[in-house]
Coordinates of C-alpha atoms and ligand atoms in Angstrom, one line a residue:
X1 CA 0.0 0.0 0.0
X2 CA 1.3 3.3 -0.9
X3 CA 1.6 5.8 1.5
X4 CA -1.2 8.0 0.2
X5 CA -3.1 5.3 -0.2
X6 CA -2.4 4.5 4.0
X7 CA -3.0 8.0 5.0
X8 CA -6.5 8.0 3.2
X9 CA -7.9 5.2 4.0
X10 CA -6.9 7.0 8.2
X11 CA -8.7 9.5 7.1
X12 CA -11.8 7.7 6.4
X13 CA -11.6 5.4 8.9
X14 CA -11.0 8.5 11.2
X15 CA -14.1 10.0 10.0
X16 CA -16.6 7.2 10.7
X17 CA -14.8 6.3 14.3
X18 CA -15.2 9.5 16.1
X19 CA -18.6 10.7 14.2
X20 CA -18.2 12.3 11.2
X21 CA -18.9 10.9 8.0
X22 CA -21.2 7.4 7.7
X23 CA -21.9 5.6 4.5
X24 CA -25.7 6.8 3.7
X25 CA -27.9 3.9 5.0
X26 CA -24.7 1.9 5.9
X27 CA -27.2 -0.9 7.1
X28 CA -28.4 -1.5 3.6
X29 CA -24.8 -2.0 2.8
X30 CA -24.6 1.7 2.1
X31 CA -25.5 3.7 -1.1
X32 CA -22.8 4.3 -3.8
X33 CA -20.9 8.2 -3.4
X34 CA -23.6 9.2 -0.9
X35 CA -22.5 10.0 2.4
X36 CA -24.5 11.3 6.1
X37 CA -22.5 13.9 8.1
X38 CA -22.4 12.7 11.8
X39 CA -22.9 14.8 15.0
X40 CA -19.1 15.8 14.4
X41 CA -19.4 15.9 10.7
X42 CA -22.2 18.1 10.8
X43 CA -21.0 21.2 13.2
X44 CA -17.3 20.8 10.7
X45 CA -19.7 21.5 7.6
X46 CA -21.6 24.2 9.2
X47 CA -18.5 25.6 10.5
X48 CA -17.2 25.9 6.6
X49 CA -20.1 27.0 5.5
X50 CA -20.7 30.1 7.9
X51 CA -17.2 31.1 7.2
X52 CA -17.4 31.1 3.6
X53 CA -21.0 32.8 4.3
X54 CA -19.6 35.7 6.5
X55 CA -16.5 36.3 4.1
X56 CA -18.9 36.6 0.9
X57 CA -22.2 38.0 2.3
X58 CA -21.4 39.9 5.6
X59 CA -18.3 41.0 4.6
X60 CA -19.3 42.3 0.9
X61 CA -21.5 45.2 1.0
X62 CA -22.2 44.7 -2.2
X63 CA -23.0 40.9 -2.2
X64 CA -26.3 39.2 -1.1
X65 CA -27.4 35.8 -0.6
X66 CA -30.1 33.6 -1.4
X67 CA -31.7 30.6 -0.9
X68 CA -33.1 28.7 -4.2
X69 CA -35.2 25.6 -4.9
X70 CA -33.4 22.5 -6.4
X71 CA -36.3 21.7 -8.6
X72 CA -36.6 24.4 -11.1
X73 CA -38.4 24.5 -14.7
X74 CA -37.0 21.8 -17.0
X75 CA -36.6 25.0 -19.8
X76 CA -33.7 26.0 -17.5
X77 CA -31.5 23.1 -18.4
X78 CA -32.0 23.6 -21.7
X79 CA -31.2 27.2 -21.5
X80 CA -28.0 26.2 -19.2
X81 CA -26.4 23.9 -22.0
X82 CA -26.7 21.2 -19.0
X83 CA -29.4 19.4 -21.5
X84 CA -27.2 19.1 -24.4
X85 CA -23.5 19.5 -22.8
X86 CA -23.2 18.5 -19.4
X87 CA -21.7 14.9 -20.3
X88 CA -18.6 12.9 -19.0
X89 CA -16.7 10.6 -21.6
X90 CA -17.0 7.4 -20.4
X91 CA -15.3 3.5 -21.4
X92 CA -16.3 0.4 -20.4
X93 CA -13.3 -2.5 -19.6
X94 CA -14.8 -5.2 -21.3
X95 CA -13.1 -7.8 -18.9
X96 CA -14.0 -6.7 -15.6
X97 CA -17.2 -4.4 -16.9
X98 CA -16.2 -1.7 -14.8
X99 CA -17.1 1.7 -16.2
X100 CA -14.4 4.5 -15.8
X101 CA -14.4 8.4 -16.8
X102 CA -12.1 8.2 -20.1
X103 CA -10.5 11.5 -19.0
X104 CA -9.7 10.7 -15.3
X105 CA -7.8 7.5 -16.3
X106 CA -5.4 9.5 -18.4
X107 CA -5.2 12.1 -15.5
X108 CA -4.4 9.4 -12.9
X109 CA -2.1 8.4 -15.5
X110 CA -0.4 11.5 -15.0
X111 CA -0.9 11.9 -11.5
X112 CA 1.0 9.1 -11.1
X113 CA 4.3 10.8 -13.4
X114 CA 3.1 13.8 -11.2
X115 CA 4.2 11.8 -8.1
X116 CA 7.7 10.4 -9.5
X117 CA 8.2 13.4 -9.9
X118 CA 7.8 14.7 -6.3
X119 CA 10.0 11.9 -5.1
X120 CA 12.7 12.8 -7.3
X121 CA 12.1 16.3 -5.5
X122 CA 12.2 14.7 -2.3
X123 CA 14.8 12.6 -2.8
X124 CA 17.0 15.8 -4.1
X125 CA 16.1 17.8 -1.1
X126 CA 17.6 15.3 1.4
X127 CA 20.7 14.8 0.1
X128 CA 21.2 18.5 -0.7
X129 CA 19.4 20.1 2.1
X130 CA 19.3 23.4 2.8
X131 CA 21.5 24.5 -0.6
X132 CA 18.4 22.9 -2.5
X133 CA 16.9 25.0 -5.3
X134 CA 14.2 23.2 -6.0
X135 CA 13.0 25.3 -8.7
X136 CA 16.4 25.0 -10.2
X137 CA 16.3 21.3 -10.0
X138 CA 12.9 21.3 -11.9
X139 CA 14.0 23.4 -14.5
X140 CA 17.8 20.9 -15.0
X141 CA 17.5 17.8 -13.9
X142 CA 17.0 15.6 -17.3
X143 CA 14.4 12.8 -15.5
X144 CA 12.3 15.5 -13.6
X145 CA 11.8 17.5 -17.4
X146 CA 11.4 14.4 -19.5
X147 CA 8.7 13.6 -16.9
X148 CA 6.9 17.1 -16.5
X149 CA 7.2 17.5 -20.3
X150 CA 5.4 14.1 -20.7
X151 CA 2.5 14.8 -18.7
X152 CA 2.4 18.3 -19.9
X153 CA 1.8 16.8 -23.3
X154 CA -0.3 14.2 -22.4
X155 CA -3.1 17.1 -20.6
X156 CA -2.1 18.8 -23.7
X157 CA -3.7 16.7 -26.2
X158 CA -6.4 15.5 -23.7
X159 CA -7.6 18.8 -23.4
X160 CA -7.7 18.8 -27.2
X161 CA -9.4 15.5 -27.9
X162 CA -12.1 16.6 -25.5
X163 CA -12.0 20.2 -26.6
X164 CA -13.1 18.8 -30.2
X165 CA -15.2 15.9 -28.5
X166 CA -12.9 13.5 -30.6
X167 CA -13.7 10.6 -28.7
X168 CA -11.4 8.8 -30.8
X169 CA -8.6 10.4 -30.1
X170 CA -9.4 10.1 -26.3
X171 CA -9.6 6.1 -26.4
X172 CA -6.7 6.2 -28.9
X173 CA -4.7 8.2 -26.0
X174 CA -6.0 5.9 -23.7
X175 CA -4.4 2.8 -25.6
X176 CA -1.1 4.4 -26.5
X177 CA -0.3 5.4 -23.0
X178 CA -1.0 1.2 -22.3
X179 CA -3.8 2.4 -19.4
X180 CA -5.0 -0.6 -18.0
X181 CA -8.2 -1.5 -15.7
X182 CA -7.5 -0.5 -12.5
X183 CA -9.4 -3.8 -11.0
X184 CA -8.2 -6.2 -13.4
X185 CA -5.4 -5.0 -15.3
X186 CA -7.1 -5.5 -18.5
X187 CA -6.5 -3.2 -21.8
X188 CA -9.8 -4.3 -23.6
X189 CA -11.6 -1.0 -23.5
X190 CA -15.1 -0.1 -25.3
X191 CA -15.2 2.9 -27.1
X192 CA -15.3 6.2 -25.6
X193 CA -19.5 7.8 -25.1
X194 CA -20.7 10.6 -23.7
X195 CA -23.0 10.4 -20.5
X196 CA -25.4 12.8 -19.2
X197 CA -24.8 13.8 -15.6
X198 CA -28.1 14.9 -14.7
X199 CA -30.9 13.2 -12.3
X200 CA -34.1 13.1 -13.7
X201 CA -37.2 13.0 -11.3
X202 CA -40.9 13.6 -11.7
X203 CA -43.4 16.4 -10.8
X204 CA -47.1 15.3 -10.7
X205 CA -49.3 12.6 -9.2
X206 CA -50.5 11.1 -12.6
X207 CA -48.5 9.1 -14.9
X208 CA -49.7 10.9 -18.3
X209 CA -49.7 14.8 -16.1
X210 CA -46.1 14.4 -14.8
X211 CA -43.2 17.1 -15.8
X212 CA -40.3 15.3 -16.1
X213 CA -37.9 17.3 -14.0
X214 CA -33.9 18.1 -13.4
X215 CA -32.1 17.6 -9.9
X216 CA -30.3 20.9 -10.3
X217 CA -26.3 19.6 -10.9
X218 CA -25.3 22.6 -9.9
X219 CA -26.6 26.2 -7.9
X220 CA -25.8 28.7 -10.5
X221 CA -28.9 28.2 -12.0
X222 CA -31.3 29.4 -9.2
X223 CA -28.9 32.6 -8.7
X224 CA -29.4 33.7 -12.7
X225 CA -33.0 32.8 -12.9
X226 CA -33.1 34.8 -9.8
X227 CA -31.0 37.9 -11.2
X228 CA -33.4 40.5 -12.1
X229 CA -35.5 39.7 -9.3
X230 CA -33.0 40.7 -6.6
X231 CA -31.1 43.5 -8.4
X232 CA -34.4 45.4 -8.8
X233 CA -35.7 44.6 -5.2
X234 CA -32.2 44.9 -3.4
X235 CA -31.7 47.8 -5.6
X236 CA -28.3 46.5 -6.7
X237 CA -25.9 48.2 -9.0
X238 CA -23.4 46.3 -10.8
X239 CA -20.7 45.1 -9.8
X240 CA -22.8 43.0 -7.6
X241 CA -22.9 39.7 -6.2
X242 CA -25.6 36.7 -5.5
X243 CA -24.6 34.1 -3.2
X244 CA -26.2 31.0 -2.4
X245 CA -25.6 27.3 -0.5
X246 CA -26.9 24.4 -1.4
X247 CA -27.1 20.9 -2.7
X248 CA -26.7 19.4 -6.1
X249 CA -26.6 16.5 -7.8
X250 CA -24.6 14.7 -10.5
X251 CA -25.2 10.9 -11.4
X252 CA -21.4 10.7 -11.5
X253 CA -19.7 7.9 -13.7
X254 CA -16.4 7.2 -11.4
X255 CA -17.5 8.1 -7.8
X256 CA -15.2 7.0 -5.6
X257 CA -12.6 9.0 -3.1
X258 CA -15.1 9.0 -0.6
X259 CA -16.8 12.5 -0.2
X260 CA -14.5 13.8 -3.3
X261 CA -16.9 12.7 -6.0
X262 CA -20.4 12.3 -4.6
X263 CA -23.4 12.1 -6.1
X264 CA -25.4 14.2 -3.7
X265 CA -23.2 17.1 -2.5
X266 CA -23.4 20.8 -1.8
X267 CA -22.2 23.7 -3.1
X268 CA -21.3 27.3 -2.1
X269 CA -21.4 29.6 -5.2
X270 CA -21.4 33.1 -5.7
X271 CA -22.2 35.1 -9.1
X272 CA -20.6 38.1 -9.8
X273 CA -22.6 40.6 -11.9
X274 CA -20.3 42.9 -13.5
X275 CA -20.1 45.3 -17.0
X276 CA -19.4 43.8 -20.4
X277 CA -15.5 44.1 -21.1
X278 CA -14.4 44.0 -17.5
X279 CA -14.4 40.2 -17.0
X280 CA -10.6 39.8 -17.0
X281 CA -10.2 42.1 -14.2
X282 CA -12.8 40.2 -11.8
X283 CA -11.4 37.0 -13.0
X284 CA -8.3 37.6 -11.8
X285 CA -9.2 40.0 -8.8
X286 CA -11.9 36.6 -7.2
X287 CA -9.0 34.2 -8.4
X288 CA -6.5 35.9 -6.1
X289 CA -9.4 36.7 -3.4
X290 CA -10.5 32.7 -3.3
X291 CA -6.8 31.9 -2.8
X292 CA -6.9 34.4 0.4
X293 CA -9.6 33.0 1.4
X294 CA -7.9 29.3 1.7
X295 CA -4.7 30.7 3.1
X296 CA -6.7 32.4 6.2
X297 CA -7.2 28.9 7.6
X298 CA -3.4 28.3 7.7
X299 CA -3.1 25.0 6.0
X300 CA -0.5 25.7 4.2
X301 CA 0.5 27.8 1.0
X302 CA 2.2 25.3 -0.4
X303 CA -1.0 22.8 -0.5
X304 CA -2.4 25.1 -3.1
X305 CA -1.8 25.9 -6.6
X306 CA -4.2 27.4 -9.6
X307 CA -4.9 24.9 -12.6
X308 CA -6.0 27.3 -15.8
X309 CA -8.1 25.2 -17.7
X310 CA -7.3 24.5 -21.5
X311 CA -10.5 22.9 -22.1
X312 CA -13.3 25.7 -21.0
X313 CA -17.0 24.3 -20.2
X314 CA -19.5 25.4 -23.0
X315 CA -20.3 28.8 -20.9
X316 CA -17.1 30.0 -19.9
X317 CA -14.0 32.5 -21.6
X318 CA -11.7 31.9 -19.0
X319 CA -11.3 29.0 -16.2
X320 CA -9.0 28.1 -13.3
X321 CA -9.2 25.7 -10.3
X322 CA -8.0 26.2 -6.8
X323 CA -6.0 23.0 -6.7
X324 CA -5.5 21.3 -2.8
X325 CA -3.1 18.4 -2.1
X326 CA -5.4 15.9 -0.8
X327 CA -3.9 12.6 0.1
X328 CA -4.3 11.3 -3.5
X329 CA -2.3 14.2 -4.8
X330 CA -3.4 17.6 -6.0
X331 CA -7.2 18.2 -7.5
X332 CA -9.7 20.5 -7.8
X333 CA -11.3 22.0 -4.8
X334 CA -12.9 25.3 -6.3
X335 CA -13.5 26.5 -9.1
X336 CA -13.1 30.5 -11.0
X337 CA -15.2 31.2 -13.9
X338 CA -15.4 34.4 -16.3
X339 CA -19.1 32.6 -17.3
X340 CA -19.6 35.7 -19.9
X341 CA -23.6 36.3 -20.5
X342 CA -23.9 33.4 -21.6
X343 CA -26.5 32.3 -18.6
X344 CA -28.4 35.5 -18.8
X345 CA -28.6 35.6 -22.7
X346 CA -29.6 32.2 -23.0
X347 CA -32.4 32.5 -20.3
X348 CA -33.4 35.7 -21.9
X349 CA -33.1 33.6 -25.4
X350 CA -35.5 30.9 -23.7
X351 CA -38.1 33.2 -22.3
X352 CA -38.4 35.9 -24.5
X353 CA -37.2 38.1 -21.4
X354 CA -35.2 40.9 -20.9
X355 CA -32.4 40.2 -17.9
X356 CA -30.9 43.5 -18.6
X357 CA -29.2 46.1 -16.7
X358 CA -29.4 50.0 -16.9
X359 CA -26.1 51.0 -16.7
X360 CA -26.2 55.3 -15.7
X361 CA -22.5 55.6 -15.9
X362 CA -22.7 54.0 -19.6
X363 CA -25.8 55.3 -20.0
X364 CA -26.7 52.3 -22.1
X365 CA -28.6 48.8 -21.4
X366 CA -27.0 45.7 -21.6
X367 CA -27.0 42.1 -20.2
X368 CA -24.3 42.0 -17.4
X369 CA -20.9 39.7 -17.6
X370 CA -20.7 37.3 -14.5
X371 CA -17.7 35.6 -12.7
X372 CA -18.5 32.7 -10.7
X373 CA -16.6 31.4 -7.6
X374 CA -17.7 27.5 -7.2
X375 CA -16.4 25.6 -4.1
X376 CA -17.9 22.1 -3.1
X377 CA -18.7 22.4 0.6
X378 CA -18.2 18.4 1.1
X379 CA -14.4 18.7 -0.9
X380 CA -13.6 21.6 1.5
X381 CA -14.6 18.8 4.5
X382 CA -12.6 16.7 3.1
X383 CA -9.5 19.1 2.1
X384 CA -9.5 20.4 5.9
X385 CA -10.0 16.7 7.3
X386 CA -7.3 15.3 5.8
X387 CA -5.0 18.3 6.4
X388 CA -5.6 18.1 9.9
X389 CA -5.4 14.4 10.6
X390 CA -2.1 13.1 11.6
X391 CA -0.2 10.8 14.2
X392 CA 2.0 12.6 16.2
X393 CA 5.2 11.5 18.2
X394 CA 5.7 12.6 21.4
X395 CA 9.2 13.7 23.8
X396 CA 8.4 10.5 25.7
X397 CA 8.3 8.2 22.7
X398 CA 4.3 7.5 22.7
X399 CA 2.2 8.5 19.6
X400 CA -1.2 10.7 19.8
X401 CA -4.0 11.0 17.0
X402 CA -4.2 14.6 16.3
X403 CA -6.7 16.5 14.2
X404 CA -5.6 19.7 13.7
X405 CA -8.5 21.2 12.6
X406 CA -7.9 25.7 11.7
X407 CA -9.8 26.3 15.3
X408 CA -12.4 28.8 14.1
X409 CA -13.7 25.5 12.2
X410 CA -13.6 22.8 14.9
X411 CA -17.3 21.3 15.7
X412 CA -16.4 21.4 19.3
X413 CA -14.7 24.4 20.9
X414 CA -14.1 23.6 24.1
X415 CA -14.3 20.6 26.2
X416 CA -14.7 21.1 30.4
X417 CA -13.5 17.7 31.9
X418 CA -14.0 17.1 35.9
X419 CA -10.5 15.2 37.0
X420 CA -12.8 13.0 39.3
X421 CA -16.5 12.3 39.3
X422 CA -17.2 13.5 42.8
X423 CA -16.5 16.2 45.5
X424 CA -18.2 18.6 43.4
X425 CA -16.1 19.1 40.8
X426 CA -18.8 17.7 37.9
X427 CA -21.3 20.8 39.7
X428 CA -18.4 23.3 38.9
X429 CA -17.6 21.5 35.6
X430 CA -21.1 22.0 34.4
X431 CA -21.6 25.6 35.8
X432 CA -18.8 26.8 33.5
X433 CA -20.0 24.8 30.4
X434 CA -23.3 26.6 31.0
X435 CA -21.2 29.5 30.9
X436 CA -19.0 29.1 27.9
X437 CA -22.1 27.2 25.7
X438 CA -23.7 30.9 25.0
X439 CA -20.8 31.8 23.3
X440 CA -18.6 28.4 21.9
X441 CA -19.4 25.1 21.2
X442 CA -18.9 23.3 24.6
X443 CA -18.8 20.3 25.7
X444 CA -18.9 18.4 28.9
X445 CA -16.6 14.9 29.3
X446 CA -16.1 12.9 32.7
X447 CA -15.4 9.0 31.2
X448 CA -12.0 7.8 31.9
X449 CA -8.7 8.8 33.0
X450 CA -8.2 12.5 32.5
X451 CA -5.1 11.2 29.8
X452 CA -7.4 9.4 27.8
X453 CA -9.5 12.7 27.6
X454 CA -6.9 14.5 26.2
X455 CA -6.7 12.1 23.5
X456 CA -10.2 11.3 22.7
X457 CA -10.5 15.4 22.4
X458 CA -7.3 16.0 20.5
X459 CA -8.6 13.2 17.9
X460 CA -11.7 15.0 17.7
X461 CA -9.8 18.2 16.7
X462 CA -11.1 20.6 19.8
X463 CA -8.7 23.4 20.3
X464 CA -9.2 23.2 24.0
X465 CA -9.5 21.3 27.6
X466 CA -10.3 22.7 30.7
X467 CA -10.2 21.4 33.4
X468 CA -11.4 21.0 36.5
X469 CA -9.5 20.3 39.9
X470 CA -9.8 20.5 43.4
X471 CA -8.1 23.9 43.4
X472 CA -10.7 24.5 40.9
X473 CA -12.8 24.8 44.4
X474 CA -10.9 26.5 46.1
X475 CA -9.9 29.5 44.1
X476 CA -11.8 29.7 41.2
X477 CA -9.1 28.6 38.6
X478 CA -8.9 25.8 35.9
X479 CA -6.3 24.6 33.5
X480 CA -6.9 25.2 30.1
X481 CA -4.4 23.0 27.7
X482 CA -4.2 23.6 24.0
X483 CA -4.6 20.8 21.7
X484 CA -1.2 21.5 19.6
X485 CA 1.2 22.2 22.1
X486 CA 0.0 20.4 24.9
X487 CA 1.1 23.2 26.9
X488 CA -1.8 24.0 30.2
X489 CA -1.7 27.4 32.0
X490 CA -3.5 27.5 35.0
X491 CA -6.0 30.5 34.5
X492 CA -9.1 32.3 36.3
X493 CA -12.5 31.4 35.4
X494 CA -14.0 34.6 35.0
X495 CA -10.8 34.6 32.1
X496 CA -11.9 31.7 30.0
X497 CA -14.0 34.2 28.0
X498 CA -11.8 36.0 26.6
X499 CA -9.0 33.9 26.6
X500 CA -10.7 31.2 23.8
X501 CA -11.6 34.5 22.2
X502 CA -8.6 35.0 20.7
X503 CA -7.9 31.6 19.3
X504 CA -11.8 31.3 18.2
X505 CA -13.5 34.6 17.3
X506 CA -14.3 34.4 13.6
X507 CA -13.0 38.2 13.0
X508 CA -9.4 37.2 14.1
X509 CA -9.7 34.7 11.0
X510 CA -11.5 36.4 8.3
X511 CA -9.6 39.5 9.6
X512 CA -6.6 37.5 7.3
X513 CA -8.3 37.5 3.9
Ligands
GAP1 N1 -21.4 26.3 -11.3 C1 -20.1 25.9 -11.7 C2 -19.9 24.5 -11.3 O1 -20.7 23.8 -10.8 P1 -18.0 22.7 -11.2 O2 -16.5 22.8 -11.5 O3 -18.7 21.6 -12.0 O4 -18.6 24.1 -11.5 C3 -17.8 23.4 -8.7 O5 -18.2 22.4 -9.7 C4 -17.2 22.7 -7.5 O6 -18.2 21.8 -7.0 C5 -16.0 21.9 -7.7 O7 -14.8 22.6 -7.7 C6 -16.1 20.9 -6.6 O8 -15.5 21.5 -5.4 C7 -17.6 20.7 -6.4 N2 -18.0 19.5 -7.0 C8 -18.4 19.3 -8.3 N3 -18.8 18.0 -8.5 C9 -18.7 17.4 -7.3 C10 -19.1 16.1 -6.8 N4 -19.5 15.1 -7.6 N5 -18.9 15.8 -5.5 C11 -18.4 16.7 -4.7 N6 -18.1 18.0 -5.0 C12 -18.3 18.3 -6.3

């Protein structure tokens, strides 16, 4: 087993164990790519979402959220391109039947050059420690640039094949590069198809009555239907934004790397309205903004780097993904679009309406540009879990399960924890969780050995223990220990306010964007 492959299977086994992630309806044998957020799971997700919520909305005078309904009219996914355009290639081993995405096994492919690639880097930076250039070293030695060249080329024509939908080409690639089944190991593919990604559902009691419907595969939508609506009753002026939460569904081909590729997931997108001809400068302007975002929670800069896309999605003039090294290598965690009008137009094209905008500097009408920031709430889960899970060793030789979750994020804040289960100390333990709950996420522990604690709280990522001792009686004070240095100051309780403050209030973080 590779390492990657050992530190994510951790992190999924991590997940279940201490209650955040099940297998949806795990005692049917579970339900393929859908996934139930436990009690931990579920304040983690929440925690993401309000801080993307607070940075885009609250923060952003000019940007407003809404709330739209998955089902919409079946016209809009015409109008969207989703009807005719929102396909995956796929190929079917004839051996083992499995069916793949054509275009992810040429990217795993590469991923995989990708990764000899960073162990030559690693292997370099060893032996020539701190004198490495590593940029130097990409750029001369003759294996690393044989390698990046090849998979360079390789995306290269990918992008191309699929660019021109020469399906062809893409199983002709797939052939020439000797790809094999990843099950089996067999090369006896079927031709490349396209696949529509979209759920289809019903609306109506009546067989002959019904509408078929859409399962909206992505937000966007319900934010451009919604456009004229809340620029003329929030009395918007462009630039201006629409944000909006939510699920969405995609009947994905490959879904597999757990809540990576799900089939029921949730997005947080925002649309960005802006004037014709000033696209570039938004584009680049959310780009850089997105990145700031990701870098507030301090995991890292060098986890992330920007992929521009070659191969643009039928709406867009320019694309890029916010790349994150998960523990199967780097992959796309958001995306930033320059959409153009092409939402608005074709809506407008489809009901014979005008989604236009009075523009009194221009003094002219037009149909506004839009850049959109997309970021899967469930791949963010999953970028800041895996992050923050890993085995630590300690100065005494023993090994703890830490999960260092950014603290502002953690489901639970704090934890108070009694040392013993009598002379009093549970009353005073639960007097101060009744104190701290109004403001943090508290919790209250008294099972097992006060060590054990420590651990069980440190794997469930909360930034901090207090507790609770028989001084605790007698003058009112409690040690608090932080979860990544271990370290415990002995502190007043009438402190422990604004002491967590400054490690949890949300401003200190989104104060870094
Ligand atoms: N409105 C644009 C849009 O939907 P996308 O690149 O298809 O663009 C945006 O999706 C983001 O949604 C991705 O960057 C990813 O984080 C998330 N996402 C897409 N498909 C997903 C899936 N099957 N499971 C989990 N997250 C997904």
């Amino acid at each position: 087993m590779t390492q990657q492959t050992d530190q994510f299977k951790k992190v999924i086994s991590h997940a279940k164990e201490y209650g955040f992630v099940f297998p949806s309806s795990e005692i049917y044998d579970g339900l393929s790519a859908v996934y139930d957020y436990a009690q931990n799971g579920v304040a983690l997700k929440n925690n993401i979402r309000e801080y993307w919520w607070k940075s885009m909305v609250q923060l952003h005078e000019n940007i407003v959220g809404i709330d739209a309904a998955i089902l919409m009219h079946p016209t809009t996914w015409k109008a969207s391109g989703h009807v005719d355009a929102f396909n995956d290639p796929l190929i079917d081993n004839k051996v083992s039947k499995k069916r793949y995405r054509a275009d992810v096994l040429v990217e795993d492919y590469v991923a995989k050059i990708e990764a000899k690639i960073d162990k030559e880097i690693q292997k370099a930076a060893k032996r020539f420690g701190d004198s490495f250039d590593e940029a130097q070293f990409r750029a001369t030695n003759p294996r690393v640039v044989a390698n990046q060249e090849k998979a360079t080329l390789i995306l290269k024509r990918l992008g191309q094949s699929l660019e021109k939908e020469d399906l062809a080409d893409v199983k002709a690639l797939i052939e020439e590069l000797e790809i094999s089944c990843p099950d089996t190991g067999s090369r006896d593919w079927t031709d490349v198809k396209q696949f529509n990604l979209m759920f289809g559902t019903k609306l109506g009691a009546s067989a002959d009555t019904a509408m078929d419907l859409y399962l909206r595969p992505e937000t966007a939508q319900g934010i451009f239907v919604n456009y004229l609506n809340v620029q003329k009753t929030g009395r918007m002026k462009l630039p201006f934004g629409i944000a909006q939460t939510g699920k969405a569904f995609r009947n994905e081909i490959v879904a597999r790397q757990f809540i990576f590729r799900m089939r029921e997931f949730e997005q947080m997108e925002m649309q960005f309205f802006i004037p014709p001809g000033t696209q570039k400068e938004w584009y680049e302007q959310w780009k850089q903004t997105r990145l700031s975002w990701h870098l507030s929670l301090g995991m890292g800069e060098e986890n992330y780097r920007f992929h521009d896309h070659e191969k643009l999605a039928h709406y867009a003039d320019a694309a890029s993904d916010i790349e994150f090294k998960f523990p199967f290598g780097f992959k796309e965690l958001e995306g930033i679009h320059s959409r153009t009008d092409f939402d608005l137009s074709s809506h407008e094209k489809f009901t014979g309406k005008k989604l236009q905008y009075f523009d009194p500097e221009r003094n002219e009408n037009y149909t506004p540009y839009v850049v959109e920031t997309s970021i899967g709430l469930d791949r963010m889960f999953l970028a800041v879990f895996s992050w923050a899970l890993r085995e630590e060793t300690l100065e005494d030789g023993s090994t703890r399960t830490l999960l260092k979750l950014p603290s502002v994020l953690a489901p639970t804040k704090v934890v108070v924890l009694p040392l013993l289960k009598k002379d009093g100390l549970p009353e005073l333990a639960h007097k101060i969780v009744d104190t701290l709950k109004w403001e943090y996420a508290t919790a209250y522990d008294e099972k097992d050995a006060v060590g054990r604690r420590y651990r069980r709280q440190d794997a469930l990522g909360t930034p901090f223990c207090i507790t609770v001792d028989h001084q605790s009686l007698e003058d009112n004070t409690v040690t608090l220990r932080d979860r990544d240095s271990m370290q415990q100051e002995r502190v007043a309780i009438e402190d422990l306010s604004s002491l967590l403050g400054e490690k949890l209030d949300i401003k200190n973080w989104l104060q870094k964007i």
